[in-house]
Short mmCIF file of C-alpha atoms in Angstrom, two decimals:
data_model
loop_
_atom_site.label_atom_id
_atom_site.label_comp_id
_atom_site.label_asym_id
_atom_site.label_seq_id
_atom_site.Cartn_x
_atom_site.Cartn_y
_atom_site.Cartn_z
CA ASP A 1 102.94 80.87 89.26
CA THR A 2 102.87 84.12 87.29
CA GLY A 3 99.84 85.73 88.92
CA VAL A 4 99.67 88.47 91.54
CA SER A 5 101.01 87.26 94.85
CA GLN A 6 100.48 88.74 98.28
CA ASP A 7 102.22 88.12 101.57
CA PRO A 8 101.31 87.34 104.26
CA ARG A 9 97.96 85.75 103.54
CA HIS A 10 96.87 86.17 107.13
CA LYS A 11 98.06 88.52 109.83
CA ILE A 12 96.85 88.76 113.41
CA THR A 13 98.13 91.70 115.39
CA LYS A 14 97.39 93.62 118.55
CA ARG A 15 95.93 97.08 118.45
CA GLY A 16 98.61 99.72 118.17
CA GLN A 17 101.11 97.60 116.29
CA ASN A 18 102.34 98.34 112.78
CA VAL A 19 101.76 95.89 109.93
CA THR A 20 103.13 95.70 106.41
CA PHE A 21 101.76 93.80 103.44
CA ARG A 22 103.65 93.00 100.29
CA CYS A 23 102.33 92.61 96.75
CA ASP A 24 104.20 91.22 93.76
CA PRO A 25 102.32 92.07 90.57
CA ILE A 26 102.43 90.28 87.24
CA SER A 27 105.87 91.13 85.95
CA GLU A 28 105.00 93.15 82.84
CA HIS A 29 102.19 95.13 84.48
CA ASN A 30 102.82 98.86 84.90
CA ARG A 31 99.94 99.57 87.23
CA LEU A 32 99.42 98.31 90.75
CA TYR A 33 96.35 98.90 92.92
CA TRP A 34 95.50 98.41 96.56
CA TYR A 35 91.94 97.75 97.71
CA ARG A 36 90.37 97.06 101.09
CA GLN A 37 87.44 94.71 101.52
CA THR A 38 85.45 94.54 104.74
CA LEU A 39 82.97 91.82 105.55
CA GLY A 40 79.88 91.93 103.37
CA GLN A 41 81.20 94.70 101.14
CA GLY A 42 82.84 94.95 97.78
CA PRO A 43 86.47 96.00 97.47
CA GLU A 44 87.13 99.68 98.15
CA PHE A 45 89.87 101.44 96.19
CA LEU A 46 92.73 102.84 98.28
CA THR A 47 95.60 103.85 96.00
CA TYR A 48 97.41 103.01 92.80
CA PHE A 49 100.83 103.24 91.19
CA GLN A 50 101.98 103.62 87.63
CA ASN A 51 105.46 102.17 87.68
CA GLU A 52 107.02 103.73 90.81
CA ALA A 53 104.81 106.84 90.84
CA GLN A 54 101.88 106.90 93.24
CA LEU A 55 99.25 108.70 91.18
CA GLU A 56 96.29 108.55 93.51
CA LYS A 57 96.40 108.40 97.28
CA SER A 58 93.57 110.62 98.40
CA ARG A 59 91.45 107.55 99.13
CA LEU A 60 93.86 106.12 101.66
CA LEU A 61 91.77 105.83 104.78
CA SER A 62 93.93 107.91 107.08
CA ASP A 63 97.49 109.11 107.50
CA ARG A 64 98.22 105.82 109.25
CA PHE A 65 98.08 104.16 105.84
CA SER A 66 100.95 104.45 103.39
CA ALA A 67 102.07 102.59 100.30
CA GLU A 68 105.26 102.39 98.32
CA ARG A 69 106.48 100.88 95.08
CA PRO A 70 110.13 101.93 95.16
CA LYS A 71 111.44 100.23 92.04
CA GLY A 72 108.24 99.93 90.08
CA SER A 73 107.96 96.23 90.81
CA PHE A 74 106.65 94.99 94.17
CA SER A 75 104.67 97.24 96.49
CA THR A 76 104.12 97.45 100.22
CA LEU A 77 101.13 98.73 102.16
CA GLU A 78 101.84 99.75 105.74
CA ILE A 79 99.32 100.45 108.46
CA GLN A 80 100.71 102.16 111.53
CA ARG A 81 99.13 102.04 114.99
CA THR A 82 96.50 99.55 113.89
CA GLU A 83 92.94 99.84 115.16
CA GLN A 84 90.25 97.18 115.35
CA GLY A 85 88.44 98.89 112.48
CA ASP A 86 91.40 98.12 110.24
CA SER A 87 90.46 94.43 110.29
CA ALA A 88 89.74 93.58 106.68
CA MET A 89 91.03 91.86 103.57
CA TYR A 90 93.63 93.91 101.71
CA LEU A 91 93.66 93.12 98.02
CA CYS A 92 96.32 93.96 95.49
CA ALA A 93 95.72 94.07 91.74
CA SER A 94 97.79 94.87 88.69
CA SER A 95 97.10 95.75 85.09
CA LEU A 96 98.76 96.77 81.89
CA LEU A 97 98.82 100.50 81.26
CA ALA A 98 96.19 100.34 78.57
CA GLY A 99 94.47 97.15 79.64
CA ALA A 100 90.88 96.79 80.67
CA GLU A 101 91.26 93.99 83.18
CA LEU A 102 92.64 94.10 86.69
CA PHE A 103 94.25 90.89 87.93
CA PHE A 104 93.86 90.39 91.66
CA GLY A 105 95.89 88.52 94.22
CA GLU A 106 94.33 86.33 96.89
CA GLY A 107 94.53 89.08 99.46
CA SER A 108 96.02 89.57 102.91
CA ARG A 109 93.55 89.17 105.71
CA LEU A 110 94.24 91.38 108.73
CA THR A 111 92.76 90.78 112.16
CA VAL A 112 93.40 93.41 114.82
CA LEU A 113 92.73 92.23 118.37
CA ALA B 1 80.81 110.04 91.05
CA GLN B 2 80.31 106.41 90.22
CA LYS B 3 77.88 104.10 91.94
CA ILE B 4 77.20 100.40 91.52
CA THR B 5 74.10 98.76 92.98
CA GLN B 6 73.57 95.04 93.42
CA THR B 7 70.18 94.47 95.04
CA GLN B 8 70.37 90.70 95.47
CA PRO B 9 72.36 89.75 98.59
CA GLY B 10 71.89 86.06 97.80
CA MET B 11 70.64 83.89 94.96
CA PHE B 12 69.99 80.17 94.61
CA VAL B 13 69.98 78.23 91.37
CA GLN B 14 69.54 74.59 90.52
CA GLU B 15 72.53 72.92 88.92
CA LYS B 16 72.39 73.11 85.09
CA GLU B 17 69.90 75.97 85.15
CA ALA B 18 70.58 79.57 84.12
CA VAL B 19 70.68 82.47 86.59
CA THR B 20 70.74 86.25 86.23
CA LEU B 21 72.57 88.47 88.71
CA ASP B 22 71.43 92.08 88.68
CA CYS B 23 73.60 95.17 88.51
CA THR B 24 72.68 98.81 87.98
CA TYR B 25 75.11 101.67 87.78
CA ASP B 26 75.23 105.42 87.80
CA THR B 27 77.84 107.68 86.27
CA SER B 28 78.07 111.00 84.51
CA ASP B 29 81.04 109.90 82.40
CA PRO B 30 80.17 109.18 78.76
CA SER B 31 82.85 106.50 78.52
CA TYR B 32 83.08 103.71 81.06
CA GLY B 33 83.64 100.01 81.44
CA LEU B 34 81.61 97.43 83.31
CA PHE B 35 83.08 94.27 84.82
CA TRP B 36 81.98 91.19 86.65
CA TYR B 37 84.28 89.39 89.06
CA LYS B 38 83.82 86.12 90.94
CA GLN B 39 85.21 85.73 94.44
CA PRO B 40 85.32 82.18 95.81
CA SER B 41 85.97 81.51 99.47
CA SER B 42 89.73 81.60 98.82
CA GLY B 43 89.43 85.38 98.44
CA GLU B 44 90.88 85.92 94.98
CA MET B 45 88.88 88.12 92.62
CA ILE B 46 88.52 86.31 89.30
CA PHE B 47 87.70 88.35 86.21
CA LEU B 48 84.70 87.01 84.29
CA ILE B 49 83.55 89.48 81.66
CA TYR B 50 83.88 93.08 80.45
CA GLN B 51 81.56 95.45 78.60
CA GLY B 52 82.59 98.83 77.24
CA SER B 53 80.01 101.58 77.21
CA TYR B 54 80.34 102.01 73.45
CA ASP B 55 80.25 98.31 72.62
CA GLN B 56 77.32 97.61 70.35
CA GLN B 57 76.94 93.97 71.25
CA ASN B 58 76.55 92.30 74.61
CA ALA B 59 79.73 90.64 75.83
CA THR B 60 79.93 86.86 76.10
CA GLU B 61 82.62 84.62 77.58
CA GLY B 62 81.77 80.94 77.54
CA ARG B 63 78.88 80.38 79.94
CA TYR B 64 78.87 84.04 80.98
CA SER B 65 77.04 86.78 79.15
CA LEU B 66 76.40 90.37 80.07
CA ASN B 67 72.96 91.80 79.40
CA PHE B 68 73.87 95.46 78.84
CA GLN B 69 70.97 97.90 78.72
CA LYS B 70 72.54 101.33 78.48
CA ALA B 71 69.36 103.37 78.69
CA ARG B 72 68.37 101.58 81.87
CA LYS B 73 71.94 101.68 83.19
CA SER B 74 71.93 97.98 83.89
CA ALA B 75 74.59 95.33 83.30
CA ASN B 76 73.21 92.02 84.46
CA LEU B 77 75.33 88.87 84.43
CA VAL B 78 73.77 85.72 83.03
CA ILE B 79 75.34 82.38 83.90
CA SER B 80 74.08 79.51 81.81
CA ALA B 81 74.19 75.82 82.74
CA SER B 82 75.18 76.49 86.37
CA GLN B 83 77.78 74.25 87.95
CA LEU B 84 78.50 73.53 91.61
CA GLY B 85 81.79 75.38 91.22
CA ASP B 86 79.90 78.56 90.38
CA SER B 87 78.94 78.95 94.04
CA ALA B 88 80.73 82.14 95.11
CA MET B 89 80.34 85.89 95.60
CA TYR B 90 79.85 87.86 92.40
CA PHE B 91 80.75 91.52 92.14
CA CYS B 92 79.79 94.04 89.51
CA ALA B 93 82.26 96.87 89.03
CA MET B 94 82.64 100.01 86.94
CA ARG B 95 85.61 101.92 85.65
CA ALA B 96 85.24 105.55 84.65
CA ASP B 97 87.48 105.88 81.63
CA GLN B 98 87.97 109.62 81.86
CA THR B 99 89.85 109.45 85.12
CA GLY B 100 92.70 107.58 83.48
CA ALA B 101 93.32 105.64 86.64
CA ASN B 102 91.66 102.43 85.52
CA ASN B 103 90.58 101.76 89.10
CA LEU B 104 87.31 100.01 89.71
CA PHE B 105 84.30 100.81 91.87
CA PHE B 106 82.54 97.73 93.16
CA GLY B 107 79.02 96.88 94.27
CA THR B 108 78.27 94.99 97.47
CA GLY B 109 78.06 91.65 95.71
CA THR B 110 75.64 88.75 95.34
CA ARG B 111 76.27 85.37 96.91
CA LEU B 112 75.30 82.64 94.47
CA THR B 113 74.61 79.14 95.71
CA VAL B 114 74.22 76.33 93.21
CA ILE B 115 72.04 73.51 94.48
CA PRO B 116 72.76 69.95 93.30
#
C-alpha cells in the first residue's frame, strides 16, 4: 500500500496521559499536514511541514500539542496531559510541493476517558 | 479569512438519480482552489474533484461534476447516476493560493444517503 498510513487507528487513554500519533506520508510527497476532526465537523487544520521544516504551527490548539518531522519523512503528533475535549479524529495528509490535491490517511481516533 | 458553508446536513437520493450538494465560500484572495472530498465510515478523506478559481470550465471527473458559479461564490457538487456506495459524508474545501501553504479549510459536510 503506497497511500498515507497512520498509527494507531484507535487510541483510548485516561485524562492526563500523553499520546503520540504517527503518520507515514506518500514517499515522494514534500508536504505533510495534520488536521483534527471532531464529531459533526469538517477537518480543522493544525499544522504542516515542508520536508522537515514546520512552516505553520500557530493553529495548534494549545501548547500541549506538538508535532515533529525529524527526517522529512514520517511525522508524529503528540498531545501531552490529554483532556476529554481532545477526543477527536486526527487526520494526516500529504501532498507534492506544487500539487493541488491532498491525500489523506484513514485517521487516528482518540478517546480520552 | 476563508469560510466554507454547507447548508445541507443530510441529503437523500434514489439510486440511479442525480443529486446536487451545495457549497458556498467566502474569501478575499483572488486565486484559490475548491475541492470536494468524500468520507466514508472508514474515516479516510477521498479526493473527488478540484476547481481552480481561474478555470474557465466546470470540472468533471467521471460521475462527479462541479457547478462553479464564481459571481455567486458557489461550488456545488453534482453526482450523477447515484450508487449505493456513494452513501457517505461529503466535504467542500477551499485552499487560498496566496498563503503558499496549500492547506485546506473545510465546511461542516453533508451526509448523503442513497436509497435502493
